[in-house]
Amino acid sequence: MHRDVIDGIPVLWEQAPGPLEAALVFGCGARDETFRTLGVTHLVEHLAMSTLPRLHHEHNAMVDLELTQFTATGRPEQITAFLALVCQALADLPVQRIEQESGVLAAEDGCASHPTVGALLSHRYGIEGLGLAPWNGPGPDRIPLAAVRDVVARFFHAGNAVLVLTGPPPEGLRLPLPTGPRPDRGEAQPVRAAQSRWQEDAVPGPGLGLDCDLAEQPLQLALAVLQERLRNTARHQHGLSYDVSCASAAAGLGRGERVVYLDAREGEEQRVAGLLWEGALKLAAEGPSEEEVAEEIAAARELFLDPRAVSFELELAASAELFGTPYRPVPERLALLEKVTAEQVQQAFARAMDSALLVVPPGTEVSLRLPDGSALPEARCTTAGLPADGQRFRPSVKDRLFHSAARQARLVLNDAGVWLRDPAGEVHHIPYEEVVGVEIQGPGRVVFGVGPCVIPVLPEMFAGLTPGLRALDAAVPEELRYAASGFRSADN
């Protein structure tokens, strides 16, 4: 892989068949936002692309959890012109188009990851960083102009960019971006201690997340083996699922989340979740066969050596450049893979299963077991009592009279935060210092916490709320409060 520098920006290139492909990659994505400004990076991307004239060659842009990319395919002179236009737009963003592009974002209704992957990340990391993946936030029409300008200044400059090309840089290529320092992203921290558990969420199918070392190759092979086993059982043997996929997300310093997830035929979510969990337990206990390991190494070799994989390798190298992680060339990665044994795969997966988080669709009955035979616990907030001090609110007399579940519900606000005991007796708590957003819904409020907990403070649910609403507004900074989006319903 070749390396040049143009206008202070690293340029990584490798010759590949076909027309020239280019990607201007920035080290920023949804994980660099806050709940209050969620979607701002995507809005910046749309604003920049809105300035382009009609182009007669393939071009696009995308934002995921970690990266923002502006891509194009075409003749060298087309690539040169495209990159210059993008850089010029980022250096002088057309903020007067925020209203229009916010509407486009609402119509696009995109997300930073697959819903199952996002749910697992949110339960692991809360409603911040990687855990922002499944959330919509306040809505694109509620993103402050100051947040747009802040993101551009912090991330969209030469110090946080890498250009990758499937051929040598075209003559006359310029990348006129302002200078800036490489951002320090830090490391995402889980909000709960690592332990095996399950969680219900609005996901299309079951998924399993593992907190792990992303560079650990035996674990990568373990996930590949598990994926293939699930494909054979859930799809080919039982006809319960169509797709089995794997994903990963970096939390920093080499650690992150590895996920395997499946879709499920309607009504078969419980069986698919059982196949996933039992398959993972078996792999952790017994490991793969030597034949399975050899098969996955052969599959990796075919993938890595495919000439069409050049773009993928360039993206890996760009990510390593931006985040200061090591990039291993294909021959080195293959040499390391070929030394991995079935025993190493089993040991790596068994260690990772100590942090296993299983997520299932709503209404899925879970009666699964840990290796010691005890029940796999559900991840719940707490059943501890409510605080003795503070303002206390109950559902109306009518609701308590006609709905027995309402008799359990309590809302408490004091100087430290908000508590909710739901009809099932589970207690949710958001300290004021952990509030990430308060949505204003008419006279009521919905409070979002890092937890991740969401507590409705709504007059239609609790009687006599006016004093509590005043106390809540006084305790939460004004910049975290926002009116409900005009485009869609709240993120709750």
Coordinates of C-alpha atoms in Angstrom, one line a residue:
M1 CA 0.0 0.0 0.0
H2 CA 1.4 3.4 -1.0
R3 CA 1.3 6.5 1.1
D4 CA 1.5 10.2 0.0
V5 CA 0.5 13.4 1.6
I6 CA -1.5 16.1 -0.2
D7 CA -2.3 19.4 1.5
G8 CA -1.5 17.9 4.9
I9 CA -3.9 14.9 4.4
P10 CA -2.5 11.3 4.2
V11 CA -3.3 9.7 0.9
L12 CA -3.4 5.8 0.9
W13 CA -3.6 4.1 -2.4
E14 CA -3.4 0.7 -4.0
Q15 CA -3.8 -0.2 -7.7
A16 CA -7.1 -2.1 -8.3
P17 CA -9.0 -3.1 -11.5
G18 CA -11.8 -0.9 -12.8
P19 CA -12.3 2.9 -12.7
L20 CA -10.7 5.0 -10.1
E21 CA -12.5 4.9 -6.7
A22 CA -11.9 7.6 -4.0
A23 CA -13.1 8.0 -0.5
L24 CA -12.4 11.1 1.6
V25 CA -12.7 9.7 5.1
F26 CA -13.1 11.7 8.3
G27 CA -12.7 10.1 11.8
C28 CA -16.1 11.1 13.1
G29 CA -19.6 9.6 13.3
A30 CA -22.7 9.2 15.4
R31 CA -20.6 8.0 18.4
D32 CA -19.0 11.5 18.6
E33 CA -22.3 13.2 19.1
T34 CA -24.6 13.6 22.1
F35 CA -28.2 12.6 22.5
R36 CA -29.1 16.3 22.2
T37 CA -27.2 16.8 19.0
L38 CA -27.8 13.3 17.5
G39 CA -27.8 13.4 13.7
V40 CA -25.6 16.5 13.4
T41 CA -22.8 14.7 11.5
H42 CA -25.3 13.3 9.0
L43 CA -26.7 16.9 8.7
V44 CA -23.2 18.2 7.9
E45 CA -22.7 15.5 5.3
H46 CA -26.1 16.4 3.7
L47 CA -25.3 20.1 3.7
A48 CA -22.0 19.5 2.0
M49 CA -23.4 17.2 -0.7
S50 CA -26.3 19.7 -1.4
T51 CA -23.8 22.1 -2.9
L52 CA -22.7 19.8 -5.6
P53 CA -23.8 20.4 -9.2
R54 CA -25.3 17.5 -11.2
L55 CA -22.5 15.0 -11.7
H56 CA -22.5 12.3 -14.4
H57 CA -20.5 9.8 -12.4
E58 CA -21.1 7.6 -9.4
H59 CA -20.8 9.5 -6.1
N60 CA -22.2 9.3 -2.6
A61 CA -21.6 10.0 1.1
M62 CA -22.4 8.1 4.3
V63 CA -22.1 8.4 8.1
D64 CA -21.9 5.4 10.4
L65 CA -20.9 5.1 14.1
E66 CA -17.2 5.9 13.6
L67 CA -16.6 7.4 10.1
T68 CA -18.0 9.9 7.6
Q69 CA -17.1 9.2 4.0
F70 CA -17.5 11.1 0.7
T71 CA -17.0 8.6 -2.2
A72 CA -16.8 8.8 -5.9
T73 CA -16.0 6.6 -8.9
G74 CA -14.9 7.9 -12.3
R75 CA -12.2 9.2 -14.4
P76 CA -9.2 10.9 -12.6
E77 CA -10.4 14.4 -13.6
Q78 CA -13.9 13.7 -12.3
I79 CA -12.4 12.5 -9.0
T80 CA -10.3 15.6 -8.7
A81 CA -13.2 17.9 -9.3
F82 CA -15.5 16.0 -6.9
L83 CA -13.0 16.1 -4.0
A84 CA -12.3 19.8 -4.5
L85 CA -16.0 20.6 -4.4
V86 CA -16.5 18.6 -1.2
C87 CA -13.6 20.2 0.5
Q88 CA -14.8 23.7 -0.5
A89 CA -18.3 22.9 0.8
L90 CA -17.0 21.7 4.2
A91 CA -14.8 24.8 4.5
D92 CA -17.8 27.0 3.9
L93 CA -20.9 25.0 4.8
P94 CA -24.3 26.3 3.4
V95 CA -26.0 26.6 6.8
Q96 CA -28.8 28.5 5.2
R97 CA -30.0 25.1 3.9
I98 CA -30.4 23.5 7.4
E99 CA -34.2 23.6 7.3
Q100 CA -34.4 21.8 3.9
E101 CA -31.7 19.2 4.6
S102 CA -33.3 18.5 8.0
G103 CA -36.5 17.6 6.2
V104 CA -34.5 15.3 3.8
L105 CA -32.9 13.6 6.8
A106 CA -36.4 13.0 8.3
A107 CA -37.5 11.5 5.0
E108 CA -34.4 9.3 4.8
D109 CA -34.9 8.0 8.4
G110 CA -31.5 6.4 8.4
C111 CA -29.6 4.8 11.3
A112 CA -26.0 4.3 12.2
S113 CA -26.2 0.5 12.6
H114 CA -28.5 -2.4 12.3
P115 CA -31.3 -2.2 15.0
T116 CA -30.2 -5.3 16.8
V117 CA -26.5 -4.2 16.9
G118 CA -27.6 -0.7 18.1
A119 CA -29.8 -2.2 20.8
L120 CA -26.9 -4.3 22.2
L121 CA -24.5 -1.3 22.1
S122 CA -27.1 0.9 23.9
H123 CA -27.6 -1.7 26.7
R124 CA -23.8 -2.0 27.0
Y125 CA -22.8 1.7 26.8
G126 CA -25.9 3.7 27.7
I127 CA -27.3 6.6 25.7
E128 CA -23.9 8.1 24.8
G129 CA -21.0 7.2 22.5
L130 CA -21.5 3.8 20.8
G131 CA -24.8 3.5 22.7
L132 CA -26.3 6.3 20.6
A133 CA -26.6 3.8 17.7
P134 CA -30.3 2.9 17.9
W135 CA -31.6 6.3 19.0
N136 CA -33.2 9.0 16.8
G137 CA -32.6 11.8 19.4
P138 CA -34.7 15.0 19.4
G139 CA -35.0 14.9 15.6
P140 CA -33.1 16.7 12.7
D141 CA -35.2 19.8 13.0
R142 CA -34.1 20.2 16.6
I143 CA -30.3 20.2 15.9
P144 CA -28.9 23.6 17.0
L145 CA -26.9 25.7 14.5
A146 CA -24.2 26.0 17.1
A147 CA -23.8 22.2 17.1
V148 CA -23.4 22.1 13.3
R149 CA -20.6 24.7 13.5
D150 CA -19.0 22.9 16.4
V151 CA -18.9 19.5 14.6
V152 CA -17.4 21.1 11.5
A153 CA -14.7 22.9 13.5
R154 CA -13.8 19.8 15.5
F155 CA -13.9 17.1 12.9
F156 CA -14.0 18.2 9.3
H157 CA -10.5 19.4 8.8
A158 CA -7.2 18.1 7.4
G159 CA -6.0 16.8 10.8
N160 CA -8.9 14.3 10.9
A161 CA -9.0 13.2 7.3
V162 CA -7.6 10.5 5.1
L163 CA -8.0 10.0 1.4
V164 CA -8.0 6.5 -0.1
L165 CA -7.7 5.8 -3.8
T166 CA -7.7 2.6 -6.0
G167 CA -4.9 4.1 -8.1
P168 CA -2.3 6.8 -7.9
P169 CA -3.4 10.3 -7.0
P170 CA -4.5 12.2 -10.2
E171 CA -2.3 15.0 -11.4
G172 CA -3.4 18.3 -9.9
L173 CA -5.4 16.8 -7.0
R174 CA -5.9 19.3 -4.2
L175 CA -7.7 18.9 -0.9
P176 CA -8.4 22.5 0.4
L177 CA -9.4 21.8 3.9
P178 CA -8.6 24.0 7.0
T179 CA -6.0 22.6 9.4
G180 CA -6.9 21.2 12.8
P181 CA -5.7 18.8 15.5
R182 CA -6.5 15.1 15.6
P183 CA -9.5 14.7 18.0
D184 CA -9.0 12.7 21.2
R185 CA -12.0 10.4 21.4
G186 CA -11.1 8.5 24.6
E187 CA -12.5 5.1 25.4
A188 CA -16.2 4.2 25.8
Q189 CA -17.1 2.7 29.1
P190 CA -19.9 0.2 29.7
V191 CA -22.7 1.4 32.0
R192 CA -23.1 -2.0 33.7
A193 CA -20.6 -4.5 35.0
A194 CA -19.8 -7.3 32.5
Q195 CA -21.9 -10.3 33.2
S196 CA -24.1 -12.6 31.1
R197 CA -27.7 -11.5 30.9
W198 CA -30.6 -11.0 28.5
Q199 CA -32.7 -7.9 27.6
E200 CA -35.9 -7.3 25.7
D201 CA -35.9 -4.5 23.1
A202 CA -37.5 -3.4 19.8
V203 CA -35.3 -5.5 17.6
P204 CA -36.3 -7.6 14.5
G205 CA -34.5 -10.7 15.8
P206 CA -32.2 -12.0 18.5
G207 CA -28.6 -10.9 18.9
L208 CA -25.6 -11.7 21.0
G209 CA -23.1 -9.1 22.0
L210 CA -19.6 -9.7 23.5
D211 CA -17.3 -7.1 25.1
C212 CA -13.9 -8.1 23.9
D213 CA -10.5 -7.4 22.3
L214 CA -11.3 -6.7 18.7
A215 CA -7.8 -7.7 17.5
E216 CA -8.0 -11.2 19.0
Q217 CA -8.0 -13.4 16.0
P218 CA -9.1 -16.6 17.7
L219 CA -12.3 -14.8 18.8
Q220 CA -12.9 -13.5 15.2
L221 CA -12.7 -17.1 14.1
A222 CA -15.1 -18.2 16.9
L223 CA -17.7 -15.7 15.7
A224 CA -17.3 -17.0 12.1
V225 CA -17.8 -20.6 13.3
L226 CA -20.9 -19.6 15.3
Q227 CA -22.3 -17.7 12.4
E228 CA -22.0 -20.7 10.1
R229 CA -23.4 -23.1 12.7
L230 CA -26.4 -20.8 13.2
R231 CA -26.9 -20.6 9.4
N232 CA -27.0 -24.4 9.3
T233 CA -29.4 -24.8 12.2
A234 CA -31.7 -21.7 12.2
R235 CA -32.0 -21.5 8.4
H236 CA -31.2 -24.8 6.7
Q237 CA -32.4 -27.3 9.3
H238 CA -35.4 -25.5 10.8
G239 CA -36.3 -22.8 8.3
L240 CA -36.7 -20.2 11.1
S241 CA -34.3 -17.5 9.8
Y242 CA -33.1 -16.1 6.6
D243 CA -30.0 -14.1 7.5
V244 CA -27.2 -14.5 10.1
S245 CA -24.8 -11.7 10.3
C246 CA -21.8 -10.4 12.4
A247 CA -20.7 -6.9 13.2
S248 CA -18.2 -5.1 15.4
A249 CA -17.9 -1.6 16.9
A250 CA -14.7 -0.2 18.4
A251 CA -14.9 1.4 21.9
G252 CA -11.2 2.5 21.9
L253 CA -7.8 1.1 22.8
G254 CA -8.5 -2.1 20.9
R255 CA -11.6 -3.1 22.8
G256 CA -15.2 -3.1 21.6
E257 CA -18.2 -5.1 20.8
R258 CA -18.6 -8.2 18.6
V259 CA -22.1 -9.1 17.7
V260 CA -23.8 -12.0 15.9
Y261 CA -27.5 -11.5 15.1
L262 CA -30.3 -13.2 13.2
D263 CA -33.7 -12.4 11.9
A264 CA -36.6 -14.7 12.9
R265 CA -39.8 -15.9 11.3
E266 CA -42.8 -14.3 13.0
G267 CA -43.8 -16.2 16.1
E268 CA -40.5 -18.1 16.2
E269 CA -38.4 -15.6 18.0
Q270 CA -38.1 -17.7 21.2
R271 CA -36.8 -20.7 19.2
V272 CA -34.3 -18.6 17.4
A273 CA -33.1 -17.0 20.6
G274 CA -32.7 -20.5 22.1
L275 CA -30.6 -21.7 19.1
L276 CA -28.4 -18.6 19.4
W277 CA -27.8 -18.9 23.1
E278 CA -27.4 -22.7 23.2
G279 CA -25.1 -22.6 20.2
A280 CA -22.9 -20.0 21.9
L281 CA -22.8 -22.1 25.1
K282 CA -21.8 -25.2 23.2
L283 CA -19.0 -23.4 21.3
A284 CA -17.7 -21.9 24.6
A285 CA -17.7 -25.4 26.3
E286 CA -16.5 -27.6 23.5
G287 CA -14.9 -25.3 20.9
P288 CA -14.9 -25.9 17.1
S289 CA -13.5 -28.8 15.3
E290 CA -10.1 -28.4 13.5
E291 CA -12.0 -28.8 10.2
E292 CA -14.3 -25.8 11.1
V293 CA -11.3 -23.6 11.9
A294 CA -9.5 -24.6 8.7
E295 CA -12.7 -23.8 6.8
E296 CA -13.0 -20.3 8.2
I297 CA -9.3 -19.6 7.6
A298 CA -9.8 -20.7 4.0
A299 CA -12.8 -18.4 3.7
A300 CA -10.8 -15.5 5.1
R301 CA -8.0 -16.2 2.7
E302 CA -10.4 -16.1 -0.3
L303 CA -11.9 -12.8 0.9
F304 CA -8.6 -11.1 1.6
L305 CA -7.0 -12.1 -1.7
D306 CA -9.9 -11.2 -3.9
P307 CA -8.9 -8.2 -6.0
R308 CA -12.2 -6.5 -5.2
A309 CA -11.1 -6.4 -1.6
V310 CA -8.7 -3.5 -2.2
S311 CA -11.4 -0.9 -1.2
F312 CA -12.1 -2.7 2.0
E313 CA -8.4 -2.9 2.9
L314 CA -8.0 0.8 2.1
E315 CA -10.8 1.6 4.5
L316 CA -9.2 -0.5 7.2
A317 CA -6.0 1.3 6.7
A318 CA -7.7 4.7 6.8
S319 CA -9.5 3.8 10.1
A320 CA -6.2 2.7 11.6
E321 CA -4.5 6.0 10.5
L322 CA -7.3 8.1 11.9
F323 CA -7.6 6.3 15.3
G324 CA -4.0 5.4 15.9
T325 CA -4.5 1.6 15.8
P326 CA -2.2 -0.8 14.1
Y327 CA -2.9 -1.9 10.5
R328 CA -1.7 -5.4 9.6
P329 CA -1.3 -6.0 5.9
V330 CA -3.1 -9.1 4.4
P331 CA -0.1 -11.4 4.4
E332 CA 0.6 -10.7 8.0
R333 CA -3.1 -11.2 9.0
L334 CA -3.2 -14.5 7.1
A335 CA 0.0 -15.8 8.6
L336 CA -1.4 -15.1 12.1
L337 CA -4.7 -16.7 11.3
E338 CA -3.1 -19.9 10.0
K339 CA -1.5 -20.4 13.4
V340 CA -4.7 -20.3 15.4
T341 CA -5.8 -23.6 16.9
A342 CA -9.3 -24.9 17.8
E343 CA -8.3 -24.8 21.4
Q344 CA -7.4 -21.1 21.2
V345 CA -10.7 -20.4 19.6
Q346 CA -12.6 -22.2 22.3
Q347 CA -10.7 -20.4 25.1
A348 CA -11.1 -17.0 23.5
F349 CA -14.9 -17.5 23.1
A350 CA -15.3 -18.9 26.6
R351 CA -13.7 -15.8 28.1
A352 CA -15.8 -13.5 26.0
M353 CA -19.0 -15.2 27.0
D354 CA -18.5 -13.9 30.5
S355 CA -19.8 -10.6 29.2
A356 CA -22.5 -12.0 26.9
L357 CA -25.6 -9.9 26.4
L358 CA -28.6 -11.5 24.6
V359 CA -31.2 -9.2 23.2
V360 CA -34.6 -10.5 22.0
P361 CA -37.7 -8.9 20.4
P362 CA -40.6 -7.7 22.5
G363 CA -42.8 -10.4 24.0
T364 CA -40.2 -13.2 23.6
E365 CA -40.3 -15.6 26.5
V366 CA -36.8 -16.4 27.7
S367 CA -36.0 -19.4 29.9
L368 CA -32.4 -20.0 29.2
R369 CA -29.6 -21.3 31.4
L370 CA -26.0 -20.4 32.3
P371 CA -23.3 -23.1 32.1
D372 CA -23.8 -23.8 35.9
G373 CA -27.5 -24.5 35.3
S374 CA -28.8 -21.3 36.9
A375 CA -31.2 -19.1 35.0
L376 CA -29.8 -16.5 32.6
P377 CA -30.7 -13.3 34.4
E378 CA -32.7 -10.4 32.8
A379 CA -31.0 -7.0 32.8
R380 CA -33.2 -4.9 34.9
C381 CA -32.8 -1.5 36.5
T382 CA -33.6 -2.3 40.2
T383 CA -36.4 -3.3 42.5
A384 CA -35.0 -1.1 45.3
G385 CA -37.3 1.3 47.1
L386 CA -38.0 4.9 46.2
P387 CA -36.3 7.7 48.1
A388 CA -38.0 9.0 51.2
D389 CA -37.7 12.6 50.3
G390 CA -38.9 14.6 47.4
Q391 CA -42.2 15.3 45.6
R392 CA -44.3 12.2 45.1
F393 CA -46.9 11.7 42.4
R394 CA -49.4 8.9 41.7
P395 CA -51.8 8.1 38.8
S396 CA -55.2 9.7 39.0
V397 CA -57.8 8.2 41.3
K398 CA -59.8 7.1 38.2
D399 CA -56.8 5.3 36.8
R400 CA -56.1 3.6 40.1
L401 CA -59.7 2.6 40.4
F402 CA -60.1 1.0 37.0
H403 CA -56.5 -0.2 36.4
S404 CA -54.9 -2.3 39.1
A405 CA -51.4 -1.9 37.5
A406 CA -51.6 1.9 38.1
R407 CA -51.8 1.4 41.8
Q408 CA -48.1 0.4 41.8
A409 CA -46.9 3.3 39.8
R410 CA -45.1 6.2 41.5
L411 CA -43.1 9.2 40.3
V412 CA -40.7 11.0 42.6
L413 CA -38.6 14.1 42.0
N414 CA -36.1 15.4 44.5
D415 CA -32.9 17.5 44.5
A416 CA -30.9 14.6 43.1
G417 CA -33.0 13.3 40.2
V418 CA -36.1 11.5 39.0
W419 CA -37.4 8.1 40.0
L420 CA -40.2 6.0 38.5
R421 CA -41.7 2.8 39.9
D422 CA -43.5 1.2 37.0
P423 CA -46.6 -1.0 37.3
A424 CA -44.3 -4.1 37.4
G425 CA -42.5 -2.8 40.4
E426 CA -39.2 -2.0 38.6
V427 CA -37.6 1.2 39.7
H428 CA -36.0 3.5 37.1
H429 CA -33.7 6.4 38.3
I430 CA -32.1 9.2 36.4
P431 CA -29.8 11.5 38.4
Y432 CA -29.8 15.0 37.1
E433 CA -26.1 14.9 36.2
E434 CA -26.9 11.9 33.9
V435 CA -29.7 13.5 32.0
V436 CA -28.9 13.6 28.3
G437 CA -32.2 15.2 27.1
V438 CA -35.6 16.4 28.2
E439 CA -38.3 16.4 25.5
I440 CA -41.1 18.9 26.0
Q441 CA -44.5 17.3 25.1
G442 CA -47.1 19.9 25.6
P443 CA -47.3 20.5 29.4
G444 CA -45.3 17.3 30.1
R445 CA -41.7 16.1 29.8
V446 CA -39.9 12.9 28.8
V447 CA -36.5 12.5 30.5
F448 CA -33.7 10.6 28.9
G449 CA -30.7 9.4 31.0
V450 CA -27.4 7.8 30.2
G451 CA -28.6 4.6 32.1
P452 CA -30.2 4.0 29.6
C453 CA -33.5 4.9 31.3
V454 CA -36.4 6.9 29.9
I455 CA -38.9 8.4 32.4
P456 CA -42.2 10.0 31.3
V457 CA -43.2 13.0 33.5
L458 CA -46.6 13.4 31.8
P459 CA -49.8 14.9 33.3
E460 CA -51.9 12.2 31.5
M461 CA -50.0 9.6 33.6
F462 CA -49.6 11.3 37.0
A463 CA -52.0 13.7 38.7
G464 CA -51.0 17.1 40.1
L465 CA -47.6 17.3 38.3
T466 CA -47.3 21.1 37.9
P467 CA -44.9 21.5 40.9
G468 CA -42.8 18.6 39.8
L469 CA -42.5 19.9 36.2
R470 CA -41.3 23.3 37.6
A471 CA -38.7 21.5 39.7
L472 CA -37.5 19.4 36.7
D473 CA -37.1 22.4 34.4
A474 CA -35.1 24.2 37.2
A475 CA -32.8 21.3 37.7
V476 CA -32.0 20.5 34.0
P477 CA -29.9 22.9 31.9
E478 CA -31.9 24.7 29.3
E479 CA -29.7 23.5 26.5
L480 CA -30.8 19.9 27.2
R481 CA -34.5 20.7 26.9
Y482 CA -36.2 20.8 23.5
A483 CA -39.6 20.8 21.9
A484 CA -40.8 17.5 20.4
S485 CA -39.8 17.2 16.7
G486 CA -42.3 18.5 14.1
F487 CA -41.3 15.6 11.9
R488 CA -42.1 12.5 13.9
S489 CA -42.9 11.1 17.3
A490 CA -40.6 11.1 20.3
D491 CA -37.7 8.7 20.8
N492 CA -39.4 6.6 23.5

